[in-house]
Every structure is written in structure tokens, then in C-alpha cells.
Coordinates of C-alpha atoms and ligand atoms in Angstrom, one line a residue:
M1 CA 0.0 0.0 0.0
P2 CA 1.8 3.2 -1.1
E3 CA -0.2 5.3 1.3
K4 CA 1.7 3.7 4.2
D5 CA 4.8 5.7 3.3
Y6 CA 2.9 8.9 3.3
I7 CA 1.4 8.0 6.7
K8 CA 5.0 7.7 8.0
E9 CA 6.1 10.9 6.4
V10 CA 3.2 12.9 7.9
R11 CA 3.9 11.3 11.3
A12 CA 7.5 12.3 11.1
L13 CA 6.6 15.9 10.2
L14 CA 4.1 16.1 13.0
E15 CA 6.6 14.7 15.5
K16 CA 8.9 17.6 14.8
R17 CA 6.2 20.0 16.1
P18 CA 5.7 20.1 19.8
G19 CA 2.4 19.3 21.5
E20 CA -0.7 17.3 20.7
H21 CA -2.1 17.5 17.2
R22 CA -5.8 17.6 17.4
A23 CA -8.0 16.6 14.4
F24 CA -11.7 16.8 14.0
V25 CA -14.0 15.3 11.3
H26 CA -17.4 17.0 10.8
T27 CA -19.6 14.4 9.2
Y28 CA -23.0 15.2 7.6
G29 CA -25.6 13.0 6.1
C30 CA -26.2 9.2 6.2
Q31 CA -24.7 6.5 8.3
Q32 CA -22.6 5.4 5.3
N33 CA -21.0 8.8 5.4
F34 CA -20.4 8.5 9.2
S35 CA -18.8 5.2 8.5
D36 CA -16.5 6.9 5.9
G37 CA -15.8 9.6 8.5
E38 CA -14.6 6.9 11.0
K39 CA -12.2 5.6 8.4
L40 CA -10.8 9.1 7.8
E41 CA -10.4 9.4 11.6
G42 CA -8.6 6.0 11.5
L43 CA -6.2 7.4 8.9
L44 CA -5.7 10.6 10.8
E45 CA -4.8 8.7 13.9
Q46 CA -2.2 6.7 12.0
M47 CA -0.7 9.9 10.8
G48 CA -0.2 11.0 14.4
Y49 CA -3.3 13.1 15.1
T50 CA -5.5 12.8 18.1
I51 CA -9.2 12.6 17.4
A52 CA -11.0 15.5 19.2
D53 CA -14.7 15.9 20.1
T54 CA -15.0 19.4 18.6
D55 CA -13.2 21.6 16.1
E56 CA -12.0 23.9 18.9
N57 CA -8.2 24.3 18.7
A58 CA -8.1 21.6 16.1
E59 CA -5.1 21.6 13.9
F60 CA -6.8 19.7 11.2
V61 CA -10.5 19.9 10.4
I62 CA -12.2 17.8 7.7
F63 CA -15.7 18.5 6.5
N64 CA -17.1 15.1 5.3
T65 CA -20.1 16.5 3.4
C66 CA -23.6 15.4 2.2
A67 CA -25.3 16.6 -0.9
I68 CA -28.7 15.0 -0.5
R69 CA -30.6 18.3 0.0
E70 CA -29.8 21.9 -0.4
N71 CA -30.1 22.6 3.4
A72 CA -27.4 20.0 4.1
E73 CA -25.1 21.9 1.7
K74 CA -25.9 25.3 3.1
R75 CA -25.0 24.2 6.5
V76 CA -21.6 23.0 5.3
F77 CA -20.8 26.3 3.6
G78 CA -21.8 28.1 6.8
N79 CA -19.7 25.9 9.1
V80 CA -16.6 26.0 6.8
G81 CA -16.9 29.8 6.7
I82 CA -16.8 30.0 10.5
L83 CA -13.3 28.5 10.5
K84 CA -11.8 31.2 8.3
K85 CA -10.5 33.2 11.2
A86 CA -9.0 30.3 13.1
H87 CA -7.3 29.3 9.9
S88 CA -5.8 32.7 9.4
E89 CA -4.4 32.7 13.0
N90 CA -2.8 29.3 12.8
P91 CA -0.3 28.7 10.0
D92 CA -0.3 24.9 10.8
M93 CA -4.0 24.6 10.5
I94 CA -5.4 22.5 7.7
I95 CA -9.0 22.6 6.5
A96 CA -10.2 19.9 4.1
V97 CA -13.6 19.3 2.5
C98 CA -14.5 15.9 1.2
G99 CA -17.5 13.7 0.6
C100 CA -20.6 13.8 -1.6
M101 CA -20.8 17.6 -2.1
V102 CA -17.4 18.1 -3.7
Q103 CA -18.2 15.3 -6.1
Q104 CA -20.4 17.8 -7.9
E105 CA -18.4 20.0 -10.2
H106 CA -20.2 23.2 -9.4
I107 CA -19.6 22.8 -5.7
A108 CA -15.9 21.9 -6.1
E109 CA -15.6 25.0 -8.2
K110 CA -17.3 27.1 -5.5
F111 CA -14.8 25.9 -2.9
R112 CA -12.0 26.7 -5.4
Q113 CA -13.2 30.2 -6.1
S114 CA -14.8 31.5 -2.9
Y115 CA -13.1 29.5 -0.1
P116 CA -9.4 30.1 -0.6
F117 CA -8.7 29.0 3.0
V118 CA -9.9 25.5 2.3
D119 CA -6.5 23.7 1.8
I120 CA -7.6 20.3 0.5
V121 CA -10.7 19.1 -1.4
F122 CA -11.0 15.4 -2.1
G123 CA -13.9 13.4 -3.5
T124 CA -15.6 10.2 -2.3
H125 CA -13.2 8.0 -4.4
A126 CA -10.0 9.7 -3.2
A127 CA -10.2 9.0 0.5
T128 CA -7.3 6.5 0.5
R129 CA -5.1 9.3 -0.8
L130 CA -5.6 11.5 2.2
P131 CA -2.2 10.9 3.7
E132 CA -0.6 11.7 0.4
L133 CA -2.6 14.9 0.1
V134 CA -1.7 15.9 3.6
Y135 CA 2.0 15.3 3.1
K136 CA 2.0 17.3 -0.2
H137 CA 0.1 20.1 1.4
M138 CA 2.5 20.2 4.4
T139 CA 5.6 20.2 2.2
V140 CA 4.6 22.5 -0.7
K141 CA 1.9 24.5 1.1
K142 CA -0.3 24.5 -2.0
R143 CA -4.1 24.0 -2.2
L144 CA -4.9 20.5 -3.5
F145 CA -7.9 19.2 -5.4
D146 CA -8.4 15.5 -5.9
I147 CA -11.8 14.5 -7.3
G148 CA -10.3 11.6 -9.2
E149 CA -11.1 7.9 -9.4
G150 CA -10.1 5.3 -6.8
E151 CA -11.5 2.9 -4.3
G152 CA -12.3 5.5 -1.7
C153 CA -13.6 4.2 1.6
M154 CA -14.5 1.0 -0.2
A155 CA -10.8 -0.1 0.1
E156 CA -10.4 -3.0 2.4
H157 CA -8.3 -2.9 5.6
L158 CA -8.5 0.8 6.1
P159 CA -8.0 1.7 9.8
V160 CA -11.3 2.7 11.6
H161 CA -11.7 4.9 14.6
R162 CA -15.2 3.9 15.8
D163 CA -17.0 6.8 17.4
N164 CA -19.5 4.8 19.5
P165 CA -18.2 2.5 22.2
L166 CA -20.9 -0.2 21.7
K167 CA -22.3 0.3 18.2
A168 CA -20.4 -0.4 15.1
N169 CA -21.1 0.5 11.4
L170 CA -20.3 -2.2 8.9
P171 CA -20.7 -1.1 5.2
I172 CA -21.5 -4.1 3.0
M173 CA -21.8 -2.2 -0.2
H174 CA -21.1 1.2 -1.7
G175 CA -22.8 3.4 -4.4
C176 CA -26.2 3.0 -5.9
D177 CA -27.7 2.0 -9.2
N178 CA -31.3 2.9 -8.7
F179 CA -31.4 6.4 -10.1
C180 CA -34.5 7.5 -8.2
T181 CA -35.1 10.7 -10.2
Y182 CA -34.8 13.1 -7.3
C183 CA -31.6 11.6 -5.9
V184 CA -28.0 12.7 -6.2
V185 CA -26.5 9.7 -4.5
P186 CA -25.9 7.6 -7.7
L187 CA -24.2 10.7 -9.2
V188 CA -21.8 11.4 -6.3
R189 CA -21.2 7.9 -5.1
G190 CA -21.0 6.0 -8.3
R191 CA -22.2 2.5 -9.2
E192 CA -23.3 0.0 -6.7
K193 CA -20.6 -2.4 -5.6
S194 CA -20.8 -5.2 -2.9
R195 CA -18.0 -6.1 -0.6
L196 CA -16.9 -9.7 -0.5
P197 CA -18.8 -11.7 2.1
E198 CA -15.6 -13.1 3.6
N199 CA -14.3 -9.6 4.2
I200 CA -17.6 -8.6 5.8
I201 CA -17.6 -11.6 8.1
A202 CA -14.0 -11.1 9.1
E203 CA -14.7 -7.5 10.0
A204 CA -17.9 -8.5 11.9
K205 CA -15.9 -11.0 13.9
E206 CA -13.3 -8.4 14.8
I207 CA -16.1 -6.0 15.9
V208 CA -17.6 -8.7 18.1
A209 CA -14.2 -9.7 19.5
A210 CA -13.6 -6.0 20.4
G211 CA -16.7 -6.0 22.5
Y212 CA -19.3 -4.1 20.4
K213 CA -22.9 -5.0 21.1
E214 CA -24.5 -3.8 17.9
I215 CA -23.5 -4.1 14.3
T216 CA -25.4 -2.1 11.6
L217 CA -24.9 -3.4 8.1
L218 CA -25.0 -0.5 5.7
G219 CA -25.8 0.1 2.1
Q220 CA -28.1 2.4 0.1
N221 CA -30.1 -0.7 -0.9
V222 CA -28.9 -3.7 1.1
N223 CA -31.6 -5.8 -0.5
S224 CA -29.6 -5.9 -3.7
Y225 CA -26.4 -7.0 -1.9
G226 CA -24.4 -9.6 -3.7
K227 CA -25.3 -8.7 -7.3
G228 CA -22.2 -8.7 -9.4
L229 CA -20.1 -10.8 -7.1
E230 CA -18.4 -13.8 -8.6
T231 CA -20.2 -16.2 -6.3
P232 CA -23.6 -14.5 -5.9
I233 CA -25.0 -14.3 -2.4
S234 CA -28.3 -12.7 -1.2
F235 CA -28.6 -10.2 1.6
A236 CA -30.7 -12.8 3.5
Q237 CA -27.8 -15.3 3.3
L238 CA -25.3 -12.7 4.5
L239 CA -27.6 -11.9 7.4
R240 CA -27.7 -15.6 8.4
E241 CA -23.9 -15.7 8.2
V242 CA -23.4 -12.7 10.4
N243 CA -26.0 -14.0 12.8
A244 CA -24.0 -17.3 13.1
I245 CA -21.0 -15.5 14.6
P246 CA -21.0 -16.4 18.3
G247 CA -21.3 -13.6 20.8
D248 CA -23.7 -11.3 22.7
F249 CA -24.5 -8.7 20.1
R250 CA -27.4 -7.7 17.8
I251 CA -27.7 -6.8 14.2
K252 CA -29.4 -4.0 12.3
F253 CA -29.3 -3.0 8.7
M254 CA -30.2 -0.1 6.5
T255 CA -31.6 0.8 4.0
S256 CA -34.0 -1.6 2.4
H257 CA -35.5 -0.7 -0.9
P258 CA -39.1 -2.0 -1.2
K259 CA -38.7 -3.2 -4.8
D260 CA -36.1 -5.7 -3.6
C261 CA -37.5 -6.7 -0.2
T262 CA -38.2 -10.4 -0.3
R263 CA -39.9 -13.1 1.7
E264 CA -36.4 -14.7 2.0
L265 CA -35.2 -11.6 3.8
L266 CA -38.2 -11.4 6.2
E267 CA -37.8 -15.1 7.0
A268 CA -34.1 -14.5 7.8
I269 CA -35.1 -11.7 10.2
R270 CA -37.5 -14.2 11.8
D271 CA -35.0 -17.0 12.1
C272 CA -31.9 -15.0 13.2
E273 CA -32.2 -14.4 16.9
K274 CA -29.6 -11.5 16.8
V275 CA -31.4 -9.5 14.0
C276 CA -33.6 -6.8 15.5
H277 CA -37.3 -6.8 14.7
Y278 CA -37.1 -3.6 12.8
I279 CA -36.9 -2.6 9.2
H280 CA -36.4 0.8 7.6
L281 CA -38.4 0.6 4.4
P282 CA -38.7 4.0 2.8
V283 CA -41.8 4.5 0.7
Q284 CA -41.2 8.1 -0.5
S285 CA -44.8 8.6 -1.6
G286 CA -48.3 7.0 -1.5
S287 CA -49.2 8.1 -5.1
D288 CA -48.5 5.6 -7.8
D289 CA -48.1 8.3 -10.3
V290 CA -45.5 10.1 -8.2
L291 CA -43.7 6.7 -7.4
R292 CA -43.5 6.1 -11.2
R293 CA -42.1 9.5 -11.8
M294 CA -39.6 9.0 -9.0
N295 CA -38.6 5.7 -10.7
R296 CA -39.1 3.8 -7.5
R297 CA -40.5 0.7 -9.4
Y298 CA -43.3 -0.3 -7.0
T299 CA -46.8 0.8 -6.2
A300 CA -48.5 1.8 -3.0
E301 CA -50.4 -1.5 -3.1
H302 CA -47.2 -3.5 -3.5
Y303 CA -45.8 -1.6 -0.5
L304 CA -48.8 -2.4 1.7
D305 CA -48.6 -6.1 0.6
L306 CA -45.0 -6.2 1.7
L307 CA -45.9 -4.7 5.1
K308 CA -48.6 -7.4 5.5
M309 CA -46.2 -10.1 4.6
A310 CA -43.6 -8.7 7.0
R311 CA -46.1 -8.5 9.9
E312 CA -47.2 -12.1 9.2
I313 CA -43.7 -13.5 9.2
V314 CA -42.3 -11.3 12.1
P315 CA -45.5 -10.3 14.1
D316 CA -43.7 -7.8 16.3
I317 CA -41.6 -6.1 13.6
T318 CA -41.7 -2.3 13.6
V319 CA -41.3 -0.4 10.3
T320 CA -40.0 3.2 9.7
S321 CA -40.1 5.1 6.4
D322 CA -38.8 8.1 4.5
I323 CA -41.3 10.4 2.7
I324 CA -40.7 13.2 0.3
V325 CA -43.4 15.9 0.0
G326 CA -43.5 18.4 -2.8
F327 CA -42.0 16.2 -5.5
P328 CA -42.5 18.1 -8.9
G329 CA -46.1 17.8 -10.1
E330 CA -47.4 16.4 -6.8
T331 CA -51.1 17.2 -6.8
E332 CA -53.4 17.5 -3.8
E333 CA -54.7 14.2 -4.8
D334 CA -51.2 12.6 -4.8
F335 CA -50.5 14.1 -1.4
K336 CA -53.8 12.7 0.0
A337 CA -52.6 9.2 -1.3
T338 CA -49.5 9.6 0.9
V339 CA -51.7 10.6 3.9
E340 CA -53.9 7.6 3.3
L341 CA -50.9 5.3 3.0
S342 CA -49.5 6.6 6.3
K343 CA -52.7 5.7 8.0
K344 CA -52.7 2.2 6.6
A345 CA -48.9 1.6 7.0
R346 CA -48.7 2.7 10.6
W347 CA -45.0 3.3 10.7
L348 CA -43.3 3.6 14.1
M349 CA -41.7 6.7 12.8
T350 CA -41.0 8.5 9.5
Y351 CA -38.3 10.9 8.3
S352 CA -40.1 13.3 6.1
F353 CA -38.4 15.7 3.7
I354 CA -39.4 18.6 1.6
Y355 CA -38.3 17.8 -2.0
S356 CA -35.0 19.6 -2.8
K357 CA -34.0 20.1 -6.4
R358 CA -30.6 18.5 -7.1
E359 CA -28.6 19.5 -10.1
G360 CA -28.0 16.7 -12.6
T361 CA -31.0 14.7 -11.6
K362 CA -34.0 14.0 -13.8
A363 CA -36.5 15.5 -11.4
A364 CA -34.7 18.8 -11.6
L365 CA -35.8 19.1 -15.2
M366 CA -39.4 18.2 -14.5
E367 CA -42.0 20.9 -14.9
D368 CA -44.3 22.1 -12.1
Q369 CA -41.9 22.4 -9.2
I370 CA -44.1 22.8 -6.1
P371 CA -44.1 26.2 -4.3
P372 CA -42.4 26.1 -0.9
E373 CA -45.5 27.2 1.0
V374 CA -47.5 24.3 -0.5
S375 CA -44.7 21.8 0.4
S376 CA -44.4 23.2 3.9
R377 CA -48.2 22.8 4.5
R378 CA -48.1 19.2 3.3
F379 CA -45.0 18.5 5.4
Q380 CA -46.7 19.9 8.5
E381 CA -49.9 17.9 8.0
L382 CA -48.0 14.7 7.6
L383 CA -45.9 15.4 10.6
E384 CA -49.0 15.9 12.8
L385 CA -50.5 12.7 11.5
Q386 CA -47.3 10.7 12.0
T387 CA -46.8 12.1 15.5
K388 CA -50.3 10.9 16.5
I389 CA -49.6 7.4 15.0
S390 CA -46.1 7.2 16.7
H391 CA -47.7 8.1 20.0
E392 CA -50.4 5.4 19.6
I393 CA -47.8 2.8 18.8
N394 CA -45.6 3.7 21.8
E395 CA -48.7 3.6 24.0
S396 CA -49.5 0.1 22.8
Y397 CA -46.2 -1.1 24.3
V398 CA -46.9 0.1 27.9
G399 CA -46.9 -2.9 30.3
K400 CA -44.6 -5.0 28.1
T401 CA -40.9 -5.8 28.6
T402 CA -38.2 -5.7 26.1
T403 CA -34.4 -5.6 25.7
V404 CA -32.7 -2.2 25.4
L405 CA -29.1 -1.4 24.5
F406 CA -27.7 1.6 26.5
D407 CA -24.5 3.1 25.4
D408 CA -24.0 6.2 27.6
E409 CA -24.1 8.4 24.5
C410 CA -27.8 9.3 24.3
D411 CA -28.5 11.9 26.9
A412 CA -32.3 12.2 27.3
G413 CA -32.1 15.3 29.7
E414 CA -33.1 15.7 33.3
G415 CA -30.9 12.8 34.5
Y416 CA -32.2 10.4 31.9
I417 CA -30.6 8.3 29.3
S418 CA -32.2 6.7 26.3
G419 CA -31.5 3.5 24.3
R420 CA -33.1 1.5 21.5
S421 CA -35.1 -1.6 22.1
F422 CA -35.0 -4.8 20.0
E423 CA -38.0 -3.4 18.1
N424 CA -36.3 0.1 17.8
L425 CA -38.5 1.8 20.4
V426 CA -36.8 4.7 22.1
V427 CA -36.7 3.8 25.8
R428 CA -35.7 6.2 28.6
V429 CA -34.5 5.3 32.1
P430 CA -32.8 7.2 34.9
R431 CA -29.2 7.5 34.0
E432 CA -27.9 6.0 37.3
S433 CA -30.0 2.8 36.8
A434 CA -28.7 2.1 33.3
P435 CA -25.9 -0.3 32.6
K436 CA -23.5 0.1 29.6
G437 CA -24.9 -2.7 27.4
F438 CA -28.1 -4.7 27.3
A439 CA -30.8 -4.5 29.9
K440 CA -34.2 -6.0 30.3
V441 CA -36.7 -3.2 30.7
Y442 CA -40.3 -2.9 31.8
L443 CA -42.1 -0.3 29.8
K444 CA -44.2 1.6 32.3
E445 CA -45.4 4.7 30.6
S446 CA -45.5 6.4 27.2
L447 CA -44.0 9.8 26.8
G448 CA -45.4 10.0 23.2
W449 CA -42.0 10.2 21.4
A450 CA -40.6 7.5 23.7
L451 CA -41.3 5.1 26.5
D452 CA -40.4 5.5 30.1
G453 CA -38.8 2.3 31.4
E454 CA -37.6 0.6 34.5
I455 CA -34.7 -1.7 34.5
I456 CA -35.6 -5.2 35.6
K457 CA -32.8 -6.5 37.8
T458 CA -31.7 -10.0 36.8
E459 CA -30.1 -12.5 39.2
E460 CA -26.5 -12.9 38.3
Ligands
SAH501 N1 -31.0 4.7 -0.3 C1 -32.0 5.1 0.6 C2 -32.1 6.6 0.9 C3 -30.9 7.4 1.0 S1 -31.2 9.1 1.0 C4 -33.4 4.7 0.0 O1 -33.5 4.6 -1.2 O2 -34.3 4.5 0.7 C5 -32.3 9.3 2.4 C6 -33.6 9.9 2.1 O3 -33.4 11.2 1.7 C7 -34.4 9.3 1.0 O4 -35.1 8.1 1.4 C8 -35.3 10.4 0.6 O5 -36.5 10.3 1.4 C9 -34.5 11.6 1.0 N2 -34.1 12.3 -0.2 C10 -33.3 11.9 -1.2 N3 -33.1 12.8 -2.1 C11 -33.9 13.9 -1.8 C12 -34.2 15.1 -2.4 N4 -33.7 15.5 -3.5 N5 -35.1 15.9 -1.7 C13 -35.6 15.6 -0.5 N6 -35.4 14.4 0.0 C14 -34.5 13.6 -0.6
SF4_502 FE1 -31.1 7.6 -3.8 FE2 -32.9 5.9 -4.7 FE3 -30.3 5.1 -4.5 FE4 -31.8 5.5 -2.3 S1 -32.2 3.9 -3.8 S2 -29.7 6.2 -2.7 S3 -33.1 7.2 -2.9 S4 -31.1 6.6 -5.9
F3S503 FE1 -25.7 12.4 1.8 FE2 -23.8 11.2 0.4 FE3 -25.1 9.9 2.2 S1 -25.3 12.6 -0.4 S2 -27.1 10.9 2.3 S3 -23.8 11.6 2.6 S4 -24.4 9.0 0.3

């Protein structure tokens, strides 16, 4: 690995400077991007940096960006801008921007023209070249742009600095081939590619051996895992293999695309005792016409049939979804179809988004973009409906017991801490009563958005 030399070179340069060298990675966007951020942190550590919790006094700050919606991008520009002063005051400070945003030409150009204090810009496929870029920047003091090809965080055996002490991300594939017409991911992440099952299993074993209690298998569409591999394997088979690893841990995965969600997968969830009874199955819209124009390749009826099958096979499964309101041409009628679907689907929770026009996508060229005030009204209406449904579902769990993973990270305020149950419920308990790890919890009251629980003491 040629990077190795650059890692050593950077380390040597840093050792010549006194003191600790703090680095901070700001990651935005999806869990995949967080996983990439953990690899960038791994590389930074090898180069001799200490990973900090904030960018305060950091000598190296990386913005690992997301391009999914305009808001996400605006936030990055704002936060990068804030560091201009610190950068001008510290000649050793390096600011880098990477990830999905810079993979778009007009954005890379904006950083080049309007953010002269950004020292390094590297794309999603250039991550393995970070040590080389840092070394070159340190030695020639020039701005560097690398949006070229490469394996990026897809490369095997990259070091990882895992941010959570008990929960580990495990990417099983990269990229996306679905080309939903609103979505920028296929444009910035490239074609879908699955990792070899043996590499995934080996990493899962390392994670378990290191004491992690939860593994989340990640991909933009995990249900199509294995396509294109020399020895094809389905996601359901992979799930069974990860489940077979001995140890006290649980397994989650995201995201599932409804068009590829199969009976085989649901049966694997039922059969694998470590796989949580929870599936994130984004529907995006309840209108068949909108779904067709989004290129989602299923209908609302197919989606409901899937939910029915899921609940027959795994009766206590909970389901969450993503919804986009204000897709170009979305009529009142279309929106009502989404409302109706929400009532029928009864998701535990939804992540709703106002459609954001993304350059280079097909939907950006569609006529009849929806005025913001119409989208906002629809968004609000959906939010109110979903809040009511979520509250009813949480209420229905009162009096039951479940297993919750507490990791000390999720502060729920007022002396409480929250964790996720095996069915993905948010459960809150007094901080001093919570262990670090799994606990049996009695669900005594609904708080609406979560459940108040009481730890059930078990005899050792
Ligand atoms: N691969 C996943 C989703 C990844 S993006 C899937 O297909 O389900 C996460 C969510 O962001 C999407 O589910 C969608 O609801 C939302 N999203 C994507 N592009 C968007 C856009 N242009 N405007 C608004 N929301 C968008
Ligand atoms: Fe985007 Fe669709 Fe791929 Fe999800 S499946 S990442 S929404 S193109
Ligand atoms: Fe955003 Fe890139 Fe993920 S666009 S949602 S960070 S793949």
C-alpha cells in the first residue's frame, strides 16, 4: 500500500512540532458517510493526530459532506466559513472538505473560487489518498484538489476509529444503481458495488471480539447486496452468516428498498435471533403516479402487501419510512394518497423531507416544481398525523418488557438516558440505573415520542 509511506512521512513531520495534534472530522448525512468519517479518523490517527470531540483548537478539520438536500449543503458552507478566522491565525491549521458535495463539479468550483482558506478538497473516491494529500500540502503549502477515481472508503483494511463504544457500522456495499429521479447519490457515489462476504464476516468477527454490542450493516439498498459478485449471495444469506458469529450482540441493517425486499429476507429476520425486529423501508410517496415518476419501481399496493407479509412473518416487527413531499407535479390528490398510506402503514416513525431540487437529476428538469409554501403545509400535515400514529404505537407497548441497548451516549435530559429496544423503540430510564450494554426493561409509561422504562434486575 503506497499510502503507508505517506502516513509515516506525515507522522515524522508532526513529531517535529511540539504538543498534541488535534483533528476533528465533521460528518454530515447518512450512516454510510459516518462510516467513511470513521475511516478518515482512522487514517488521521495513524498519521499522528489525536481525534478530538470538537473543532475547537483543532489543527486539522475535515468536513465530510452530504449533498442529499440543499439545506445540508448550506449548513456546510456556513460551518466552513466560521473557521476562516482560526485558519488565518494558525499557519499549521489544515482545512479539508470531502464527501458527496465536492463530487459535484459546481460545488468543487465554489470551494476553489470562494473559499481560498480550504486547503484540500477530495472526492468520495479519493479518501485513501488522504495521507498523500496531507503530506504534499504540508511540504509544498499548496491548495490541492483531488476528485479523481479510486476505491475511496471502499478499500479493504483501512483503519477505523469507531465513534461509539458499543455500536459499530459495517458497510457491506457502496454506491447506488437505482437512479431515483430526485436523488443525487448515484451521481456522487458511483455505481453499486458489494464487498466480498468473507471480508464482511471477518470485520464482523473483529467487531464482536472487540466487545461491540450492535452491528449495523450499511448500504443504500442492502436488499440488492451480492449482485455482481463472482459467487452470488443474497442479503438474507449474508444476514444468516453474520448471525451465526458467536457472541452477545445484535444486528441491524439499512436501507431496504421496497422493490427488492423479499420473503427470504423477512424469514431470515424471523430466524436469526440476533437480528432486530425492525426494518427501515422508505416508501417516499403514496401516489402511484409520483412513485412512477420517482422511478421507485413499486406501487402503494405492493408496499402495503410487503408490510402485510412482514407482519405475518415477524409479528412484532416495527417499520419506519422516509417520505418526500412536494415532488415536482405532486397534486393535492397525490398528497392525499400519501396521507392515506401513512394511516394504513402505521410506521413507528417517519423521516419526512421537503423535496429539494438537485442539479444533474432527472427530477430537476421536471415541470411544475411545487411552491415552498405548499410543500411546507403538506409537510406539517404529515408530521402531525405521524406524531399521532407514533404516540399510539408507543402507547401500545406500555406494560410490556423488552431488551434495550444503553451506550451512555444518548442523553435524554433531566438525569435520563435513552436507548433503543430490540423493536427500535426509544426507551428512557434514569441514568444511574442504566448499565452500559443490554438490559431487560419494563415499559411503564408512554411519553409520546418514547417510553419510560424501568430496568428489571436479573439475578447474576
Ligand atoms: N437509499 C435510501 C435513501 C438514501 S437518502 C433509499 O433509497 O431509501 C435518504 C432519504 O433522503 C431518502 O429516502 C429520501 O426520502 C430523501 N431524499 C433523497 N433525495 C432527496 C431530495 N432531492 N429531496 C428531498 N429528500 C430527498
Ligand atoms: Fe437515492 Fe434511490 Fe439510491 Fe436511495 S435507492 S440512494 S433514494 S437513488
Ligand atoms: Fe448524503 Fe452522500 Fe449519504 S449525499 S445521504 S452523505 S451518500
